[in-house]
CSV table of C-alpha atoms and ligand atoms in Angstrom, one decimal:
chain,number,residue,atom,x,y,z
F,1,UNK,CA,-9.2,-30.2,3.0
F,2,UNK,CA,-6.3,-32.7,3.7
F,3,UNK,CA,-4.2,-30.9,6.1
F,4,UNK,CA,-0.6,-32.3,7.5
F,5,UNK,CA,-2.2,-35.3,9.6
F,6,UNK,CA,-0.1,-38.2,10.6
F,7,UNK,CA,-2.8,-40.7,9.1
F,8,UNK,CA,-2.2,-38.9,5.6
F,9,UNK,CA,1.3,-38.7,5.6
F,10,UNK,CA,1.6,-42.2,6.4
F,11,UNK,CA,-0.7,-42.8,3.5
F,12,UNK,CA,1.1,-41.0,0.8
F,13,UNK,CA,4.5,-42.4,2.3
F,14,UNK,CA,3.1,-46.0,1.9
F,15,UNK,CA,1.3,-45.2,-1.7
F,16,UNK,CA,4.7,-43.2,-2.9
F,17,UNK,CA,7.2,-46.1,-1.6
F,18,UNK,CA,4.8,-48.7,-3.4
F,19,UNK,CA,3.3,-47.8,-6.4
F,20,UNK,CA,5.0,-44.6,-7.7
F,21,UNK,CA,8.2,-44.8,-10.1
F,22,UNK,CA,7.9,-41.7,-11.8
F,23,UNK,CA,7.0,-38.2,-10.4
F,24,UNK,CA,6.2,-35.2,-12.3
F,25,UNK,CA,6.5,-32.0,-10.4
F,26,UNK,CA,4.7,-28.8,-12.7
F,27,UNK,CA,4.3,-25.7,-10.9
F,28,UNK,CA,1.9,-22.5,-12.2
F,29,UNK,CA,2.7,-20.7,-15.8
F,30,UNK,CA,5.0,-17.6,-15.7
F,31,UNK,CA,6.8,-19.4,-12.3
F,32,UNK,CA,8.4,-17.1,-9.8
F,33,UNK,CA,11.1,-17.9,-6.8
F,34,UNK,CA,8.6,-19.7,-5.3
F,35,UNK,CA,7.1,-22.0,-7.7
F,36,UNK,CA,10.6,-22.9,-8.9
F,37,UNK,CA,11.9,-23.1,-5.6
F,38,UNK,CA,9.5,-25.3,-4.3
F,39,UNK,CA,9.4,-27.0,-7.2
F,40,UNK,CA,13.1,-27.7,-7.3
F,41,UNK,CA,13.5,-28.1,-3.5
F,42,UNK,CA,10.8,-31.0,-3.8
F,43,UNK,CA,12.7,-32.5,-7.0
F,44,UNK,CA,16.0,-32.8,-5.9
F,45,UNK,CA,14.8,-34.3,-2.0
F,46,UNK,CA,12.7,-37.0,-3.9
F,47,UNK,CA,16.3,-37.9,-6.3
F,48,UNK,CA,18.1,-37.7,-3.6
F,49,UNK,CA,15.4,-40.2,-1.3
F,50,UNK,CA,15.7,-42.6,-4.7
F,51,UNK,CA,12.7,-41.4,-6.7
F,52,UNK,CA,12.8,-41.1,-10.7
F,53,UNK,CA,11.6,-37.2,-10.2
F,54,UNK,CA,11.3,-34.5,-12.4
F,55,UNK,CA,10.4,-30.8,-13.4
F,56,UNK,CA,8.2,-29.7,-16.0
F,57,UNK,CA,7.7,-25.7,-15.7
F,58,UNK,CA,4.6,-24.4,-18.2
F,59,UNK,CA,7.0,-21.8,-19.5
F,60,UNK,CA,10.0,-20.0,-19.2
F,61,UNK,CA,11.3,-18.7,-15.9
F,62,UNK,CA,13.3,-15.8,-15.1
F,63,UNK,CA,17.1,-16.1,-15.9
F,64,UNK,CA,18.0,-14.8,-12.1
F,65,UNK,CA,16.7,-18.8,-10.6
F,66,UNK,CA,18.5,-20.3,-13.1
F,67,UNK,CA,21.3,-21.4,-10.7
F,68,UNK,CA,18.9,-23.2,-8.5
F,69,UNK,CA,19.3,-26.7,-9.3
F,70,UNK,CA,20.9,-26.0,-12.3
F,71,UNK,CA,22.4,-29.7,-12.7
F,72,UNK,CA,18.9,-31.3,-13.0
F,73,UNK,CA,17.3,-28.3,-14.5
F,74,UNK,CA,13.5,-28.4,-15.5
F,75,UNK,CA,11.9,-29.1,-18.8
F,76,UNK,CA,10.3,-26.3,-19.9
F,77,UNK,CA,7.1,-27.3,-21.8
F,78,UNK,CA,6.3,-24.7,-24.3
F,79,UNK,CA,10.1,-25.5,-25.5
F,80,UNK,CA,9.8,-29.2,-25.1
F,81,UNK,CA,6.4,-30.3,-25.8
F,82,UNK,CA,6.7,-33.8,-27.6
F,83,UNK,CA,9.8,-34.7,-24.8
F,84,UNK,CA,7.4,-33.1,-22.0
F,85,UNK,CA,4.7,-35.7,-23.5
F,86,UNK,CA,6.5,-38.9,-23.5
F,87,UNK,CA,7.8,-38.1,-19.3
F,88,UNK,CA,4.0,-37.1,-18.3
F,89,UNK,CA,2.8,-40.2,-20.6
F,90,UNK,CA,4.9,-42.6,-17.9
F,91,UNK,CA,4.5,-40.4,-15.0
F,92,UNK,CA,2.7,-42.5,-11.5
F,93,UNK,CA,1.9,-39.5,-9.8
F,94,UNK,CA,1.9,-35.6,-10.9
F,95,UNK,CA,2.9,-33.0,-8.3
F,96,UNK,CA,1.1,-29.7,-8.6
F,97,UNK,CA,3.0,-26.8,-6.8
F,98,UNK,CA,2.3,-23.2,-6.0
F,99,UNK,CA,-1.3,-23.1,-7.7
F,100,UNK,CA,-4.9,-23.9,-6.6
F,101,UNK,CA,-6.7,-23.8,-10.6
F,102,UNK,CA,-5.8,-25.6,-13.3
F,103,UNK,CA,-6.0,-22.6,-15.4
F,104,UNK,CA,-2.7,-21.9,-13.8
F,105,UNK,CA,-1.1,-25.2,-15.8
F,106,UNK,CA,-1.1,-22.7,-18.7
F,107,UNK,CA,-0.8,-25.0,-22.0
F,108,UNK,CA,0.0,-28.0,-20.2
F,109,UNK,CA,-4.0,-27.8,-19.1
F,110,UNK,CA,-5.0,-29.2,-22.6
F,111,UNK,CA,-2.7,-32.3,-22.8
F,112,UNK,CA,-3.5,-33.4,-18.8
F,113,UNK,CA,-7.5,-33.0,-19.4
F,114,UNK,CA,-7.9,-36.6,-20.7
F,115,UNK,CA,-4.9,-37.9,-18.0
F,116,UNK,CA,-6.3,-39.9,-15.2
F,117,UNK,CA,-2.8,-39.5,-13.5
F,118,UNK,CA,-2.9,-39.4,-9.5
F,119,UNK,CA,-2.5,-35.4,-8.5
F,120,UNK,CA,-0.6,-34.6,-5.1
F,121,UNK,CA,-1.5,-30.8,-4.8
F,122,UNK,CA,0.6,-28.4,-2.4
F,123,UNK,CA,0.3,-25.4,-1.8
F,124,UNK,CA,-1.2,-22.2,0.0
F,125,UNK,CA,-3.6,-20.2,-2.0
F,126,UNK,CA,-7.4,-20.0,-0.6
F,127,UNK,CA,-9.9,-22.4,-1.9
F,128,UNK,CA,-7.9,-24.9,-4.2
F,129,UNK,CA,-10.1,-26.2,-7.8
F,130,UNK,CA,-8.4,-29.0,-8.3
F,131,UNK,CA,-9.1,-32.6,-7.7
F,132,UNK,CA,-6.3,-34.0,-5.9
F,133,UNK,CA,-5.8,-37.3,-4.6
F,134,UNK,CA,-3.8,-36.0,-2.0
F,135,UNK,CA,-4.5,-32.4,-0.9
F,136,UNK,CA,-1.9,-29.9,1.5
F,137,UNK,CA,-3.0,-27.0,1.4
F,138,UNK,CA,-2.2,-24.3,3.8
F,139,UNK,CA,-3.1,-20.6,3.5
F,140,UNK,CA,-1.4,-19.3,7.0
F,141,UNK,CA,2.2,-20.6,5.4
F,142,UNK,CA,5.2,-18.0,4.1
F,143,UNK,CA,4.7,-20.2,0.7
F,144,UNK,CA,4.9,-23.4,-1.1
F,145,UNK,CA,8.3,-24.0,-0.6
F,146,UNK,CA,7.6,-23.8,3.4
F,147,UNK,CA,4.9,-26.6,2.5
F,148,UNK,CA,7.2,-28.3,0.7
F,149,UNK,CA,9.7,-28.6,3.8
F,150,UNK,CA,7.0,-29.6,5.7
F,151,UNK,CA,5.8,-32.1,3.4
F,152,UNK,CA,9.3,-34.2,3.0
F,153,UNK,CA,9.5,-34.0,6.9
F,154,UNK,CA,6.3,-35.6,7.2
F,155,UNK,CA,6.7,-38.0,4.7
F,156,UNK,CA,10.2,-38.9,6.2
F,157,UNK,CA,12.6,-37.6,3.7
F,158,UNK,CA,14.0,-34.5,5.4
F,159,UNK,CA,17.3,-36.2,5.5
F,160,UNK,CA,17.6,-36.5,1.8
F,161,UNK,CA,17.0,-32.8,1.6
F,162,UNK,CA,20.5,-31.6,0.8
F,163,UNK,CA,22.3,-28.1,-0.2
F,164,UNK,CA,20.7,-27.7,-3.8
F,165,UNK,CA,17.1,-28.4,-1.9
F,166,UNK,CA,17.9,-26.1,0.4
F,167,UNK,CA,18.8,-23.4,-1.4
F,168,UNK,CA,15.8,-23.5,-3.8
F,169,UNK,CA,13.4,-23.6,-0.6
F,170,UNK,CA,15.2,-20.8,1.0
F,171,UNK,CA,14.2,-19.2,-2.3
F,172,UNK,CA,11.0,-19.5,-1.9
F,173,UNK,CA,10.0,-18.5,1.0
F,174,UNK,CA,12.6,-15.6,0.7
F,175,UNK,CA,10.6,-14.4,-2.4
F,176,UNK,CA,7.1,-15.0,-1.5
F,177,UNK,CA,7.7,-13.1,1.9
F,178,UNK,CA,9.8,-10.3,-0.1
F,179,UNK,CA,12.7,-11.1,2.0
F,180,UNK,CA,10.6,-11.6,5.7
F,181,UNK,CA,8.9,-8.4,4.9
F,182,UNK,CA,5.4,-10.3,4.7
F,183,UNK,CA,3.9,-13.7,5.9
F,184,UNK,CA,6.5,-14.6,8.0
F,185,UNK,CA,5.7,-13.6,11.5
F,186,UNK,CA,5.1,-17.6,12.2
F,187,UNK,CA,7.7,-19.0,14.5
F,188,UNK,CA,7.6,-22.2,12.4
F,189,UNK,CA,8.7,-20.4,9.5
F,190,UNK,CA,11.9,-18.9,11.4
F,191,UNK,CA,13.1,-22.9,12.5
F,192,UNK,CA,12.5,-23.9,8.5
F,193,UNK,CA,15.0,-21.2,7.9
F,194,UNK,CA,17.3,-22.3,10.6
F,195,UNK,CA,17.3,-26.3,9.2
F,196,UNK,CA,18.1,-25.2,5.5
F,197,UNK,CA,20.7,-22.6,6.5
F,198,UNK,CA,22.4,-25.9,8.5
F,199,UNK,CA,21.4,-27.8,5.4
F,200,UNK,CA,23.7,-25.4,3.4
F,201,UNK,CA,21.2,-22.6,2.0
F,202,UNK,CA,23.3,-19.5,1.0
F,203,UNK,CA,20.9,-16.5,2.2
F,204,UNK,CA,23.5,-13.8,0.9
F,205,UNK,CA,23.2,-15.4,-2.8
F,206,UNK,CA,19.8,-16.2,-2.7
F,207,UNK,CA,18.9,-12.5,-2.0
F,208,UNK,CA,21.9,-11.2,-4.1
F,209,UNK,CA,20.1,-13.5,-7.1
F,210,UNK,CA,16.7,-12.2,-6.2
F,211,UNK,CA,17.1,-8.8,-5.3
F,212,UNK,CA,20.3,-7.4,-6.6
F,213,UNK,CA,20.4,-8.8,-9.8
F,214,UNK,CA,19.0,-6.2,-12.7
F,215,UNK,CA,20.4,-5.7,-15.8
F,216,UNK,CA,20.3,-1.7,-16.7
F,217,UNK,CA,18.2,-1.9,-18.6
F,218,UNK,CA,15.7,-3.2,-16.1
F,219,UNK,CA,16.7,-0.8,-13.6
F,220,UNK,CA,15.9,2.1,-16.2
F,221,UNK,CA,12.7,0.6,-17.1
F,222,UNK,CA,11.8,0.7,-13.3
F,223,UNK,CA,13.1,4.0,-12.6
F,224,UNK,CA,10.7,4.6,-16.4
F,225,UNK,CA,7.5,3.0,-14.7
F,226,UNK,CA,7.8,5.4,-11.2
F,227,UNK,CA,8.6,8.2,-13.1
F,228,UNK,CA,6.2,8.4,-15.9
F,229,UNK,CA,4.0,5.6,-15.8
F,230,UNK,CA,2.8,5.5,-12.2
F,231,UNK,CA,-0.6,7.3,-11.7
F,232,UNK,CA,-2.1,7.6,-7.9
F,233,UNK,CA,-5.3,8.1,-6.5
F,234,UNK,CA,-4.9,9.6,-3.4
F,235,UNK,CA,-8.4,9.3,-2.5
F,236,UNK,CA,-9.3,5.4,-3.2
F,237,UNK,CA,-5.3,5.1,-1.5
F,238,UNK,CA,-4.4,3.2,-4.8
F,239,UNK,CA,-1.5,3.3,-7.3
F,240,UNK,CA,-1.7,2.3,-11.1
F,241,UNK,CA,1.6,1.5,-13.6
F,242,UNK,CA,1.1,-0.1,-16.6
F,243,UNK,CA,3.0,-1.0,-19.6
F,244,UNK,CA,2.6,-1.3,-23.0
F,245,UNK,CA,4.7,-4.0,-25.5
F,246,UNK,CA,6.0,-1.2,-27.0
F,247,UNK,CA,7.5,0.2,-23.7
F,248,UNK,CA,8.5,-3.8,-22.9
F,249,UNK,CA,10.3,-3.9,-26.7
F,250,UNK,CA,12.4,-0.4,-26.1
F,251,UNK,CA,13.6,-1.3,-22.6
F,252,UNK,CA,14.8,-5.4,-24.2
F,253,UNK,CA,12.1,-6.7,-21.8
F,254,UNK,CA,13.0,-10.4,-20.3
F,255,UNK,CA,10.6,-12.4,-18.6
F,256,UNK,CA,11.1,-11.6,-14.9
F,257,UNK,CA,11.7,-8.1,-15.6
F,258,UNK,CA,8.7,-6.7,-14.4
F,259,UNK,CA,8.7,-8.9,-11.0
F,260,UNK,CA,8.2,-6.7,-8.1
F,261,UNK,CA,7.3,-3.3,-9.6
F,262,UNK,CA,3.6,-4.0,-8.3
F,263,UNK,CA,5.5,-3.5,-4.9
F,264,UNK,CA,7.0,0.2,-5.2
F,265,UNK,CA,3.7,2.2,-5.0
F,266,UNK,CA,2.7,1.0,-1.7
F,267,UNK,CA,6.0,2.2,-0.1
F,268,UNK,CA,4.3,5.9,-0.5
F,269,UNK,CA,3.0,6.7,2.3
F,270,UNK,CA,-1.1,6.2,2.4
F,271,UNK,CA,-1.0,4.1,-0.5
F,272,UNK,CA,-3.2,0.4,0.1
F,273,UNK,CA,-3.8,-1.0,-3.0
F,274,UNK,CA,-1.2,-0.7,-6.3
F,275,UNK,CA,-1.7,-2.5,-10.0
F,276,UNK,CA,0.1,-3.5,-12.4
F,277,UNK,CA,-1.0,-3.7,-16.1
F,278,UNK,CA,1.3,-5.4,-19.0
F,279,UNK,CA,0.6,-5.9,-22.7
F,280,UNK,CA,1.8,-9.8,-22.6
F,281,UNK,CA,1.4,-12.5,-25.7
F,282,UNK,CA,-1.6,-10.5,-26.9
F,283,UNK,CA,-3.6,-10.1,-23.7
F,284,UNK,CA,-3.1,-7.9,-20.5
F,285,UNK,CA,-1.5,-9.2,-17.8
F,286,UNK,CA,-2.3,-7.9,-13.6
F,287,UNK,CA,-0.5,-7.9,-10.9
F,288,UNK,CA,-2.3,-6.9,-7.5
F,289,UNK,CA,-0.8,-6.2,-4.1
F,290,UNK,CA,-2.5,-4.4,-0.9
F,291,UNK,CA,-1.5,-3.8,2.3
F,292,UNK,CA,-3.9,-4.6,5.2
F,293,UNK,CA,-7.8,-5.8,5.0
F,294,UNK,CA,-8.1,-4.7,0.9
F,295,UNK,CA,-8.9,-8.2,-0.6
F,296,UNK,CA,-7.4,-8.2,-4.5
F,297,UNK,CA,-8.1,-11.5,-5.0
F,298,UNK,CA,-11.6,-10.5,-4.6
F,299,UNK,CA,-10.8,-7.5,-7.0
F,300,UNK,CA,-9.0,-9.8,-9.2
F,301,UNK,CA,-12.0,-12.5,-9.5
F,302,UNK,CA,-14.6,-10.1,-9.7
F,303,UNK,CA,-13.3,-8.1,-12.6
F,304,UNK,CA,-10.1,-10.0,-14.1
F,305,UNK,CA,-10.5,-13.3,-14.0
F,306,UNK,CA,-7.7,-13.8,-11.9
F,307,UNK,CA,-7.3,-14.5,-8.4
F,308,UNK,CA,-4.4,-15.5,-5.9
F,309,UNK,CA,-3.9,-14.4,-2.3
F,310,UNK,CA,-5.7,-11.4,0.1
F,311,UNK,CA,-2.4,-9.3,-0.7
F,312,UNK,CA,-0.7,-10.7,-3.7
F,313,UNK,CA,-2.8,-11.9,-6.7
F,314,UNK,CA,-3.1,-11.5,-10.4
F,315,UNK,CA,-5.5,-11.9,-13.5
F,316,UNK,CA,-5.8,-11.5,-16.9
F,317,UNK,CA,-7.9,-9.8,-19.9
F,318,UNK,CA,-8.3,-9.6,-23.2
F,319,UNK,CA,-9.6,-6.1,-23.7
F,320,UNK,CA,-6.9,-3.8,-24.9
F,321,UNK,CA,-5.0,-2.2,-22.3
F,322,UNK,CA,-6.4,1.2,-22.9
F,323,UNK,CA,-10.0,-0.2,-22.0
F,324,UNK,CA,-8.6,-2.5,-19.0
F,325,UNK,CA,-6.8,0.7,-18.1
F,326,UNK,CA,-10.1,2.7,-17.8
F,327,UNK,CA,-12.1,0.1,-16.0
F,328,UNK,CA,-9.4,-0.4,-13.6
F,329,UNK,CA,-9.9,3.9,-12.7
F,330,UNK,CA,-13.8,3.3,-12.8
F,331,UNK,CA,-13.9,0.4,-10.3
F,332,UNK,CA,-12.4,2.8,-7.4
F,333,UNK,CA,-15.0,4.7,-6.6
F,334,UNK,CA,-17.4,1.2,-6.1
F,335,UNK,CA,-14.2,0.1,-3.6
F,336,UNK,CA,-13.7,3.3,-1.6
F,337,UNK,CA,-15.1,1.9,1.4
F,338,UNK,CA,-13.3,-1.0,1.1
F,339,UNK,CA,-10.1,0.9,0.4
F,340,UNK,CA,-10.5,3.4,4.2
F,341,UNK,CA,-9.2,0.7,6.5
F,342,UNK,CA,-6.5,2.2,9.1
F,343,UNK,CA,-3.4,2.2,7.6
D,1,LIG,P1,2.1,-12.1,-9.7
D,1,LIG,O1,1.5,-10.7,-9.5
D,1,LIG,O2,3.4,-12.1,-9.0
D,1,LIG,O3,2.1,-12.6,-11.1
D,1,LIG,O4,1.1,-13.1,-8.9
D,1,LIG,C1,0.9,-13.0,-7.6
D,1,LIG,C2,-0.1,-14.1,-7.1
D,1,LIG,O5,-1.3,-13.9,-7.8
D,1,LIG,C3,0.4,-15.4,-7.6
D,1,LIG,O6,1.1,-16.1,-6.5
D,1,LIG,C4,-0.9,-16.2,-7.9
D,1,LIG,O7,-1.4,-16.6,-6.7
D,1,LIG,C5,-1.8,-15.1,-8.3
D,1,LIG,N1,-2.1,-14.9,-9.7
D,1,LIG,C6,-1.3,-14.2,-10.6
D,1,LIG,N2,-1.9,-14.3,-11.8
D,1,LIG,C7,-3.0,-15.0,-11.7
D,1,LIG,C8,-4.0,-15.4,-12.6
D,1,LIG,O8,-4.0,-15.0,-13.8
D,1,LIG,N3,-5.1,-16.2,-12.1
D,1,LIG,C9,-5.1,-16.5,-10.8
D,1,LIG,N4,-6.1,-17.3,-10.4
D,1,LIG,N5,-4.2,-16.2,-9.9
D,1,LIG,C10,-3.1,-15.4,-10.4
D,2,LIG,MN1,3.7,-19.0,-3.6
């Protein structure tokens, strides 16, 4: 693994300033704060440093991080294909941001197979997949978007990182850390968000935007999900909700929506490990989270093809959700060891 060494900085600084003209930044399918943070934050420092830069996000993104860098807003693929084409076709280098599989390029994967364009991967999941030419990859960072800073400082473009970049890397780390909750007891982390508060970062309207921002009908379909859709297990310490695209069609579901419910079941008291199943394009879509030693990504690998970080990861199946439902319950009992720990 390349980490942040002077040697490679200097050699991605020297490839960047002399063969690259056009950068493609793509971060993972369904992006959240961080992915488009980071993915933002990075774009607009590398325009601003004199780079032809640009976004291309898999598919749509939530209608709350619209306002970050909403001058030079990204392309979104599965709206723009034969336009998304043509800019990869002439791209010198393609960023990957936020995602350690290709999987995670959604259908972007198909068109880049046959590409033998250079890859500059950042990000801080375990184990990346990909073959990069230039690898930073750090799992002990808040998020991508910390990366991202780090990355631009190293390469010597800090000073082109200006008020949009700063508030779409505030962003991200603010939402991969659920506002400093998790993640963030580096010090490093705390001087980041020092520089891009200076740098012009708005943290009220950046946590306004993520946090405060629901439409009713999202806050009813919440308040739906804990009240009648939220099953515990008080002896594996785990939490279920799921949702169907029936429920998704009666509450006017936007993509987004959903982001964070995972979260609510572990503020009961006792509760380790909470899921989150939604009926999504024809296929069920997880969310894990734990608290402590539980390792979902381990879960979600095993049994979801998914995968992600110790606390925070995702998958995916195609059974329907009743039967993903009931193998979700009948896994417990193997993980009740597991599921103890000292919380
Ligand atoms: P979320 O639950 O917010 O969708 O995703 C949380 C984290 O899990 C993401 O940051 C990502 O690392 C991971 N993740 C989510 N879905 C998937 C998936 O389908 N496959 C893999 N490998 N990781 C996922
Ligand atoms: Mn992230």
């Amino acid at each position: 693994m390349e980490r942040f060494n002077v040697d490679t900085c200097k050699r991605v600084k020297n490839w960047l300033e002399s063969e690259v003209k056009r950068i493609v930044i793509i971060p993972h399918v369904n992006p959240d704060g961080d992915a488009i943070g980071a993915s933002i934050g990075l774009n607009d420092t590398l325009l601003n440093a004199g780079f032809d830069s640009m976004v291309i996000v898999p598919n749509d993104y939530p209608s709350y991080l619209s306002w970050l860098g909403a001058e030079r807003a990204p392309l979104i693929y599965e709206q723009n294909k034969e336009q998304c084409h043509l800019i990869i076709d002439q791209a010198d280098a393609l960023f990957f941001l936020d995602f350690n599989d290709a999987k995670r390029l959604g259908k972007i994967e198909d068109y880049l197979r046959d590409k033998s364009i250079p890859i500059v991967l950042i990000d801080h999941h375990p184990d990346p997949q990909i073959e990069a030419e230039y690898l930073f990859s750090d799992t002990d960072v808040s998020s991508t978007a910390e990366l991202v800073y780090d990355f631009v400082e190293a390469i010597g473009i800090l000073g082109h990182l200006g008020p949009i970049g700063a508030n779409a890397l505030l962003t991200g780390i603010i939402a991969d850390t659920g506002s400093f909750s998790h993640n963030a007891s580096r010090h490093s982390t705390y001087r980041i968000v020092g520089d891009l508060i200076n740098k012009g970062a708005d943290k009220e309207r950046i946590n306004e935007s993520l946090f405060n921002n629901f439409s009713e009908k999202r806050m009813r379909l919440l308040g739906y999900c804990l009240a009648e859709k939220m099953e515990i297990f008080p002896q594996y310490r785990s939490a279920l909700i799921w949702l169907t695209a029936k429920e998704l069609t009666k509450f006017d579901f936007h993509p987004g929506d959903t982001e964070g419910f995972v979260n609510f079941p572990l503020s009961i008291k006792g509760v380790v490990f909470s899921a989150f199943f939604m009926e999504k394009n024809g296929i069920v879509k997880i969310s894990f989270r734990s608290k402590g030693g539980f390792a979902t990504n381990e879960f979600s690998g095993a049994h979801f093809n998914g995968g992600g970080h110790k606390n925070a990861s995702g998958g995916e199946t195609k059974l329907p959700i009743n039967e993903a439902l009931d193998l979700f319950r009948s896994l417990l009992p193997e993980y009740a060891s597991q599921l103890k720990g000292d919380l």
